[in-house]
Tab-separated table of C-alpha atoms (C1' of nucleotides) in Angstrom:
chain	number	residue	atom	x	y	z
A	1	MET	CA	-0.004	0.008	0.004
A	2	LEU	CA	1.000	3.547	-0.568
A	3	ASN	CA	-0.538	4.707	2.674
A	4	ASP	CA	1.399	2.764	5.306
A	5	SER	CA	1.474	5.656	7.782
A	6	ALA	CA	4.197	4.499	10.114
A	7	LYS	CA	6.554	3.986	7.104
A	8	LEU	CA	5.739	7.400	5.718
A	9	ASP	CA	6.400	8.961	9.103
A	10	THR	CA	9.975	7.718	9.235
A	11	ALA	CA	10.607	8.327	5.514
A	12	PHE	CA	9.479	12.005	5.533
A	13	GLN	CA	11.237	12.488	8.901
A	14	ALA	CA	14.431	11.143	7.340
A	15	LEU	CA	14.067	13.538	4.488
A	16	ALA	CA	13.516	16.493	6.780
A	17	ASP	CA	17.218	17.066	7.455
A	18	PRO	CA	19.720	18.597	5.011
A	19	ALA	CA	22.527	16.314	6.098
A	20	ARG	CA	20.448	13.258	5.357
A	21	ARG	CA	19.274	14.715	2.088
A	22	GLY	CA	22.839	15.397	1.267
A	23	MET	CA	23.678	11.745	1.904
A	24	LEU	CA	20.779	10.703	-0.230
A	25	ALA	CA	21.881	13.047	-2.996
A	26	ARG	CA	25.384	11.545	-2.885
A	27	LEU	CA	23.851	7.971	-2.948
A	28	SER	CA	21.698	8.818	-5.876
A	29	ARG	CA	24.921	9.081	-7.919
A	30	GLY	CA	26.005	5.621	-6.731
A	31	PRO	CA	26.955	3.540	-3.636
A	32	ALA	CA	29.311	4.954	-1.096
A	33	SER	CA	31.101	3.985	2.093
A	34	VAL	CA	30.337	5.683	5.494
A	35	SER	CA	33.388	7.915	5.430
A	36	GLU	CA	32.621	8.921	1.821
A	37	LEU	CA	29.185	10.021	3.019
A	38	ALA	CA	30.758	11.779	6.011
A	39	ARG	CA	33.491	13.615	4.120
A	40	PRO	CA	31.452	16.606	2.910
A	41	LEU	CA	29.489	16.987	6.170
A	42	PRO	CA	30.505	19.461	8.921
A	43	MET	CA	30.044	16.986	11.750
A	44	SER	CA	31.686	14.034	13.529
A	45	LEU	CA	31.486	10.440	12.288
A	46	PRO	CA	29.252	9.243	15.048
A	47	ALA	CA	26.786	11.948	14.131
A	48	VAL	CA	26.835	10.722	10.540
A	49	LEU	CA	26.238	7.110	11.781
A	50	GLN	CA	23.153	8.269	13.571
A	51	HIS	CA	21.853	9.868	10.406
A	52	LEU	CA	22.624	6.744	8.522
A	53	LYS	CA	20.650	4.733	11.101
A	54	ALA	CA	17.684	7.062	10.486
A	55	LEU	CA	17.978	6.483	6.758
A	56	GLU	CA	18.161	2.714	7.078
A	57	ALA	CA	15.213	2.669	9.578
A	58	SER	CA	13.106	4.563	7.060
A	59	GLY	CA	14.025	2.040	4.336
A	60	LEU	CA	15.450	4.786	2.116
A	61	VAL	CA	18.966	3.304	2.302
A	62	ARG	CA	20.262	-0.291	2.557
A	63	THR	CA	23.766	-0.988	3.816
A	64	GLU	CA	26.064	-3.967	3.857
A	65	LYS	CA	29.345	-4.464	5.619
A	66	LYS	CA	32.238	-6.247	3.876
A	67	GLY	CA	35.566	-6.408	5.684
A	68	ARG	CA	35.873	-3.176	7.550
A	69	VAL	CA	33.918	-0.972	5.105
A	70	ARG	CA	30.170	-0.553	5.098
A	71	THR	CA	28.742	0.131	1.700
A	72	CYS	CA	25.519	2.204	1.415
A	73	ARG	CA	23.101	2.281	-1.448
A	74	LEU	CA	19.888	4.016	-2.251
A	75	GLU	CA	16.562	2.127	-1.990
A	76	PRO	CA	14.310	3.742	-4.610
A	77	LYS	CA	11.226	1.881	-3.623
A	78	ALA	CA	10.920	3.764	-0.346
A	79	LEU	CA	11.658	7.011	-2.128
A	80	ALA	CA	8.862	6.179	-4.586
A	81	ALA	CA	6.399	5.556	-1.733
A	82	ALA	CA	7.027	9.044	-0.244
A	83	GLU	CA	6.784	10.606	-3.646
A	84	GLY	CA	3.625	8.649	-4.337
A	85	TRP	CA	1.832	9.942	-1.243
A	86	ILE	CA	2.467	13.538	-2.249
A	87	ALA	CA	1.422	12.884	-5.875
A	88	GLU	CA	-1.794	11.326	-4.672
A	89	GLN	CA	-2.722	14.414	-2.686
A	90	ARG	CA	-1.972	16.664	-5.631
A	91	ALA	CA	-3.909	14.394	-7.947
A	92	LEU	CA	-6.943	14.753	-5.635
A	93	TRP	CA	-6.447	18.517	-5.597
A	94	GLU	CA	-6.181	18.652	-9.347
A	95	GLY	CA	-9.123	16.303	-9.781
A	96	ARG	CA	-11.210	18.755	-7.798
A	97	LEU	CA	-10.020	21.616	-10.005
A	98	ASP	CA	-10.982	19.604	-13.094
A	99	ARG	CA	-14.496	19.104	-11.786
A	100	PHE	CA	-14.563	22.732	-11.056
A	101	GLU	CA	-13.653	23.539	-14.669
A	102	ASP	CA	-16.431	21.216	-15.856
A	103	TYR	CA	-18.794	23.029	-13.465
A	104	VAL	CA	-17.810	26.386	-14.892
A	105	GLN	CA	-18.458	25.068	-18.418
A	106	THR	CA	-21.858	23.785	-17.425
A	107	LEU	CA	-22.761	27.158	-16.025
A	108	LYS	CA	-21.653	28.863	-19.219
A	109	THR	CA	-23.597	26.549	-21.539
A	110	GLU	CA	-26.661	26.496	-19.393
A	111	GLY	CA	-26.807	30.107	-19.476
B	1	MET	CA	14.374	26.969	-6.998
B	2	LEU	CA	13.584	23.325	-6.319
B	3	ASN	CA	16.603	23.045	-3.953
B	4	ASP	CA	15.857	25.633	-1.287
B	5	SER	CA	17.121	23.517	1.585
B	6	ALA	CA	15.531	25.403	4.486
B	7	LYS	CA	12.176	25.301	2.750
B	8	LEU	CA	12.444	21.517	2.149
B	9	ASP	CA	13.395	20.965	5.805
B	10	THR	CA	10.182	22.418	7.072
B	11	ALA	CA	8.102	20.867	4.288
B	12	PHE	CA	9.299	17.352	4.886
B	13	GLN	CA	9.169	17.862	8.600
B	14	ALA	CA	5.546	18.894	8.261
B	15	LEU	CA	4.850	15.773	6.197
B	16	ALA	CA	6.438	13.534	8.777
B	17	ASP	CA	3.411	13.427	11.081
B	18	PRO	CA	0.239	11.458	10.524
B	19	ALA	CA	-1.985	14.128	11.976
B	20	ARG	CA	-0.598	16.742	9.647
B	21	ARG	CA	-0.799	14.393	6.648
B	22	GLY	CA	-4.390	13.789	7.667
B	23	MET	CA	-5.118	17.488	7.612
B	24	LEU	CA	-3.467	17.781	4.209
B	25	ALA	CA	-5.486	14.861	2.905
B	26	ARG	CA	-8.656	16.569	4.090
B	27	LEU	CA	-7.552	19.800	2.454
B	28	SER	CA	-6.814	18.118	-0.791
B	29	ARG	CA	-10.552	17.623	-1.071
B	30	GLY	CA	-11.145	21.261	-0.578
B	31	PRO	CA	-10.881	24.156	1.973
B	32	ALA	CA	-11.830	23.646	5.594
B	33	SER	CA	-12.127	25.454	8.953
B	34	VAL	CA	-9.884	24.736	11.844
B	35	SER	CA	-12.504	22.740	13.683
B	36	GLU	CA	-13.355	20.749	10.633
B	37	LEU	CA	-9.679	19.768	10.389
B	38	ALA	CA	-9.672	18.995	14.153
B	39	ARG	CA	-12.881	16.899	14.216
B	40	PRO	CA	-11.348	13.469	13.107
B	41	LEU	CA	-8.220	13.992	15.145
B	42	PRO	CA	-7.799	12.430	18.647
B	43	MET	CA	-6.282	15.472	20.253
B	44	SER	CA	-7.169	18.918	21.689
B	45	LEU	CA	-7.816	22.004	19.569
B	46	PRO	CA	-4.633	23.757	20.664
B	47	ALA	CA	-2.636	20.723	19.510
B	48	VAL	CA	-4.316	21.021	16.112
B	49	LEU	CA	-3.441	24.682	16.058
B	50	GLN	CA	0.215	23.847	16.489
B	51	HIS	CA	0.154	21.356	13.674
B	52	LEU	CA	-1.598	23.961	11.530
B	53	LYS	CA	1.176	26.468	12.332
B	54	ALA	CA	3.727	23.877	11.202
B	55	LEU	CA	1.832	23.481	7.940
B	56	GLU	CA	1.641	27.211	7.331
B	57	ALA	CA	5.354	27.701	8.200
B	58	SER	CA	6.214	25.064	5.670
B	59	GLY	CA	4.159	26.832	3.020
B	60	LEU	CA	2.063	23.728	2.401
B	61	VAL	CA	-1.124	25.454	3.681
B	62	ARG	CA	-2.374	28.961	3.427
B	63	THR	CA	-5.098	30.269	5.862
B	64	GLU	CA	-7.287	33.266	6.098
B	65	LYS	CA	-9.563	34.469	8.874
B	66	LYS	CA	-13.006	35.936	8.222
B	67	GLY	CA	-15.192	36.757	11.199
B	68	ARG	CA	-14.434	34.137	13.736
B	69	VAL	CA	-13.643	31.252	11.367
B	70	ARG	CA	-10.243	30.550	9.875
B	71	THR	CA	-10.371	28.887	6.450
B	72	CYS	CA	-7.470	26.689	5.470
B	73	ARG	CA	-6.520	25.711	1.898
B	74	LEU	CA	-3.750	23.582	0.294
B	75	GLU	CA	-0.823	25.271	-1.417
B	76	PRO	CA	0.136	22.873	-4.133
B	77	LYS	CA	3.318	24.689	-5.104
B	78	ALA	CA	5.068	23.753	-1.903
B	79	LEU	CA	3.866	20.158	-2.260
B	80	ALA	CA	5.257	20.092	-5.748
B	81	ALA	CA	8.679	21.350	-4.489
B	82	ALA	CA	8.893	18.445	-2.020
B	83	GLU	CA	7.777	16.000	-4.652
B	84	GLY	CA	10.239	17.485	-7.076
B	85	TRP	CA	13.247	16.944	-4.827
B	86	ILE	CA	12.464	13.282	-4.412
B	87	ALA	CA	11.813	12.923	-8.142
B	88	GLU	CA	15.172	14.515	-8.877
B	89	GLN	CA	17.064	11.963	-6.685
B	90	ARG	CA	15.180	9.077	-8.322
B	91	ALA	CA	15.923	10.478	-11.773
B	92	LEU	CA	19.595	10.695	-10.946
B	93	TRP	CA	19.563	7.167	-9.663
B	94	GLU	CA	17.827	5.978	-12.793
B	95	GLY	CA	20.385	8.029	-14.828
B	96	ARG	CA	17.692	9.913	-16.681
B	97	LEU	CA	18.050	13.587	-16.093
B	98	ASP	CA	16.523	14.366	-19.477
B	99	ARG	CA	13.120	13.170	-18.667
B	100	PHE	CA	13.410	14.810	-15.222
B	101	GLU	CA	13.600	18.229	-16.881
B	102	ASP	CA	10.244	17.602	-18.572
B	103	TYR	CA	8.821	16.410	-15.316
B	104	VAL	CA	9.813	19.605	-13.537
B	105	GLN	CA	7.973	21.607	-16.148
B	106	THR	CA	4.913	19.528	-15.523
B	107	LEU	CA	5.112	20.156	-11.774
B	108	LYS	CA	5.466	23.888	-12.330
B	109	THR	CA	2.572	24.319	-14.729
B	110	GLU	CA	0.249	22.097	-12.625
B	111	GLY	CA	1.185	23.903	-9.395
C	1	DC	C1'	-27.478	41.870	26.788
C	2	DG	C1'	-25.877	37.095	27.531
C	3	DA	C1'	-24.748	32.513	25.935
C	4	DA	C1'	-22.732	29.616	22.759
C	5	DT	C1'	-19.202	29.115	19.096
C	6	DC	C1'	-14.560	29.465	17.064
C	7	DG	C1'	-10.262	30.270	17.797
C	8	DT	C1'	-6.026	31.632	20.348
C	9	DT	C1'	-2.395	32.198	24.041
C	10	DA	C1'	0.358	30.649	27.860
C	11	DA	C1'	2.482	27.454	30.778
C	12	DG	C1'	4.159	23.039	31.697
C	13	DC	C1'	5.734	18.432	30.953
C	14	DA	C1'	7.503	14.153	28.815
C	15	DT	C1'	9.962	12.540	25.075
C	16	DG	C1'	12.728	12.742	20.926
C	17	DT	C1'	16.680	14.750	18.130
C	18	DA	C1'	21.148	16.206	16.965
C	19	DC	C1'	25.005	16.708	18.195
C	20	DT	C1'	29.556	16.177	21.149
C	21	DT	C1'	33.952	13.590	23.124
C	22	DA	C1'	36.133	9.528	24.756
C	23	DA	C1'	36.999	4.878	24.451
C	24	DC	C1'	36.825	0.746	21.899
C	25	DT	C1'	36.773	-3.183	18.248
C	26	DA	C1'	37.827	-5.153	13.709
C	27	DA	C1'	40.312	-5.588	9.558
C	28	DC	C1'	44.115	-4.445	6.422
C	29	DG	C1'	48.965	-3.766	4.974
C	30	DC	C1'	53.671	-4.181	5.676
D	1	DG	C1'	52.704	-7.844	15.543
D	2	DC	C1'	52.011	-3.091	14.987
D	3	DG	C1'	50.260	0.993	13.194
D	4	DT	C1'	46.711	2.741	10.363
D	5	DT	C1'	42.133	2.855	8.625
D	6	DA	C1'	37.053	2.222	9.105
D	7	DG	C1'	33.563	1.933	11.872
D	8	DT	C1'	31.011	1.442	16.338
D	9	DT	C1'	29.303	2.216	21.271
D	10	DA	C1'	28.415	4.882	25.232
D	11	DA	C1'	27.393	8.843	27.809
D	12	DG	C1'	26.184	13.334	28.226
D	13	DT	C1'	24.087	17.795	26.879
D	14	DA	C1'	21.217	21.254	24.618
D	15	DC	C1'	17.298	22.088	22.279
D	16	DA	C1'	13.011	20.916	19.618
D	17	DT	C1'	8.350	18.416	19.503
D	18	DG	C1'	3.879	17.086	20.714
D	19	DC	C1'	0.922	16.999	23.683
D	20	DT	C1'	-1.961	18.648	27.875
D	21	DT	C1'	-5.156	21.967	30.822
D	22	DA	C1'	-6.613	26.511	31.952
D	23	DA	C1'	-7.847	30.825	30.864
D	24	DC	C1'	-8.883	34.337	27.502
D	25	DG	C1'	-10.668	37.201	23.192
D	26	DA	C1'	-13.767	37.808	19.469
D	27	DT	C1'	-18.025	36.841	16.805
D	28	DT	C1'	-22.469	35.617	16.062
D	29	DC	C1'	-27.129	34.676	17.598
D	30	DG	C1'	-31.516	34.337	20.365
DNA sequence: CGAATCGTTAAGCATGTACTTAACTAACGC
DNA sequence: GCGTTAGTTAAGTACATGCTTAACGATTCG
């Protein structure tokens, strides 16, 4: 379902922080290690780890550890779910506008 | 711009709460008063007011007071901005920026 | 006028978030 | 085996969130 509320909670919450969006933007260009994600960010590594945990918990990012390096990759399905919720609301809004247009036409033709 | 970070912060933050998403869902069917928004929610009116403030601060909702009733309406442009950021990341991941440009145009003209 | 309706403000509280530093483990590479 | 690299855990702090109740202001209506 598109409307799994608890999932949307954590996904939007994860998106609501510039550091996490920066990490996602980096990952949208391809997989990266934790320190690669951390490098451009003005904060300590443990802080980045916490952000990463938030991203994993939301399902937006999947990680895998091999040797001593953890590789992170985007999970587009979760991203699509969040996008889908917004799109649905806008579609409803626009649907309403369409009906309004029809209504206006009816008024005109009737008289 | 689509990438105004501070604006996205508050927009996604506003979306990260089921009560606020419920209010938006209601508003996507048309304008409503504060108490209409509050009726289905299991919380006090002041709590709803706070959520409403968050929605206004994010630009997702616009309100107007006439007499003693405040009327709230959806602001689709802010919704489109949030949707657009996600769409951009997914487009990058899919390696198809060309189609993304078209999509942005669609969001703008629809908003 | 006086009562009911709609909204608003203020204060307080419990919990969650976003960091920090310090200390520690696990794997490479020579 | 020893130092370096990569990540992790723990503990603490400062501030933000999400609610509550109580009290108040402003319209509208009988």
